[in-house]
GROMACS .gro file of C-alpha atoms in nm:
model
  114
    1MET     CA    1  10.808  16.203   4.043
    2LYS     CA    2  10.599  16.308   3.769
    3ASN     CA    3  10.248  16.208   3.892
    4GLU     CA    4  10.296  16.249   4.251
    5LYS     CA    5  10.011  16.409   4.419
    6ILE     CA    6  10.083  16.563   4.764
    7GLY     CA    7   9.792  16.678   5.033
    8LEU     CA    8   9.840  16.973   5.244
    9ILE     CA    9   9.617  16.890   5.562
   10ASP     CA   10   9.502  17.184   5.806
   11ALA     CA   11   9.584  16.948   6.103
   12ASP     CA   12   9.477  17.175   6.382
   13MET     CA   13   9.119  17.205   6.201
   14LEU     CA   14   9.106  16.795   6.133
   15LEU     CA   15   9.198  16.776   6.501
   16TYR     CA   16   8.971  17.012   6.618
   17VAL     CA   17   8.670  16.847   6.436
   18ILE     CA   18   8.745  16.466   6.542
   19MET     CA   19   8.781  16.607   6.874
   20MET     CA   20   8.473  16.777   6.908
   21SER     CA   21   8.275  16.495   6.762
   22LEU     CA   22   8.430  16.246   7.010
   23GLU     CA   23   8.358  16.474   7.307
   24HIS     CA   24   8.148  16.375   7.547
   25GLU     CA   25   7.986  16.492   7.873
   26LEU     CA   26   7.979  16.317   8.218
   27GLN     CA   27   7.762  16.404   8.482
   28PHE     CA   28   7.905  16.341   8.837
   29GLY     CA   29   7.684  16.449   9.106
   30ASN     CA   30   7.613  16.823   9.052
   31GLU     CA   31   7.907  16.867   8.815
   32ILE     CA   32   7.910  16.807   8.441
   33LEU     CA   33   8.249  16.726   8.338
   34ARG     CA   34   8.385  16.716   7.940
   35MET     CA   35   8.566  16.405   7.823
   36ALA     CA   36   8.707  16.231   7.531
   37ARG     CA   37   8.882  15.914   7.512
   38LEU     CA   38   9.225  15.981   7.335
   39ASP     CA   39   9.259  15.642   7.205
   40ASP     CA   40   8.923  15.699   7.001
   41VAL     CA   41   9.097  16.062   6.871
   42ARG     CA   42   9.384  15.894   6.755
   43CYS     CA   43   9.191  15.647   6.571
   44GLY     CA   44   8.932  15.894   6.407
   45PHE     CA   45   9.240  16.135   6.331
   46TRP     CA   46   9.416  15.844   6.123
   47ASP     CA   47   9.111  15.724   5.973
   48ALA     CA   48   9.038  16.055   5.829
   49ILE     CA   49   9.387  16.082   5.687
   50ALA     CA   50   9.379  15.742   5.530
   51ASP     CA   51   9.002  15.854   5.389
   52TRP     CA   52   9.133  16.159   5.216
   53LYS     CA   53   9.450  15.970   5.094
   54ARG     CA   54   9.210  15.728   4.954
   55GLN     CA   55   8.961  15.958   4.825
   56HIS     CA   56   9.220  16.204   4.660
   57GLN     CA   57   9.459  15.969   4.558
   58LEU     CA   58   9.731  16.124   4.727
   59THR     CA   59  10.094  15.956   4.721
   60ASN     CA   60  10.200  16.178   4.998
   61TYR     CA   61  10.076  16.427   5.264
   62PHE     CA   62  10.197  16.648   5.510
   63LEU     CA   63  10.026  16.778   5.832
   64CYS     CA   64  10.039  17.157   5.846
   65TRP     CA   65  10.002  17.300   6.197
   66THR     CA   66   9.986  17.668   6.306
   67GLY     CA   67  10.259  17.779   6.539
   68PRO     CA   68  10.241  18.047   6.822
   69SER     CA   69  10.324  18.341   6.648
   70GLY     CA   70  10.072  18.645   6.629
   71PHE     CA   71  10.171  18.727   6.280
   72ARG     CA   72   9.806  18.708   6.160
   73LYS     CA   73   9.664  18.920   6.434
   74GLU     CA   74   9.944  19.205   6.332
   75ILE     CA   75   9.840  19.200   5.969
   76PHE     CA   76   9.440  19.182   6.037
   77PRO     CA   77   9.335  19.181   6.424
   78GLU     CA   78   8.960  19.100   6.351
   79TYR     CA   79   9.062  18.792   6.187
   80LYS     CA   80   8.917  18.485   6.406
   81ALA     CA   81   8.827  18.768   6.655
   82ASN     CA   82   8.478  18.573   6.709
   83ARG     CA   83   8.694  18.296   6.849
   84LYS     CA   84   8.833  18.462   7.117
   85GLY     CA   85   8.750  18.292   7.482
   86THR     CA   86   8.627  17.970   7.302
   87LEU     CA   87   8.756  17.662   7.469
   88LYS     CA   88   8.956  17.381   7.269
   89PRO     CA   89   8.794  17.038   7.277
   90VAL     CA   90   8.926  16.880   7.579
   91GLY     CA   91   9.266  16.725   7.560
   92PHE     CA   92   9.361  16.905   7.205
   93TYR     CA   93   9.651  17.042   7.400
   94LYS     CA   94   9.747  16.693   7.458
   95MET     CA   95   9.705  16.561   7.124
   96LYS     CA   96   9.858  16.849   6.910
   97PRO     CA   97  10.236  16.777   7.045
   98GLU     CA   98  10.182  16.414   7.018
   99LEU     CA   99  10.078  16.467   6.655
  100LEU     CA  100  10.372  16.715   6.594
  101GLU     CA  101  10.610  16.429   6.643
  102VAL     CA  102  10.486  16.233   6.353
  103ARG     CA  103  10.739  16.252   6.050
  104GLU     CA  104  10.491  16.413   5.815
  105SER     CA  105  10.372  16.727   6.039
  106VAL     CA  106  10.507  17.059   5.954
  107LEU     CA  107  10.492  17.383   6.191
  108HIS     CA  108  10.612  17.686   6.090
  109ASP     CA  109  10.632  17.974   6.353
  110VAL     CA  110  10.479  18.261   6.127
  111VAL     CA  111  10.257  18.077   5.874
  112GLU     CA  112   9.913  17.939   5.978
  113ALA     CA  113   9.819  17.600   5.857
  114ASP     CA  114   9.507  17.777   5.698
   0.00000   0.00000   0.00000
């Protein structure tokens, strides 16, 4: 299609940002628990996609996900080394597989989304 405009979205980063913005702390006695409502995460994620489609007049999009490969570490070990030991938002590993099931999702074992 001549006027087709396709967006490639770093879905890992989008999910991370959405989840961090919706994460809450709950004090339970002497403990503090992190929590997020997964329904809110789903809504926030799809609202962001709809906004991007509208703002950029996309006719289609692909959700690009980073695979498990350590390919980037072989090339440049310091890449994202500052993130080592950083926790992902609570529920991230629950939501990612769910969103990977979406038809527009793309994951390549060697290529990173970003």
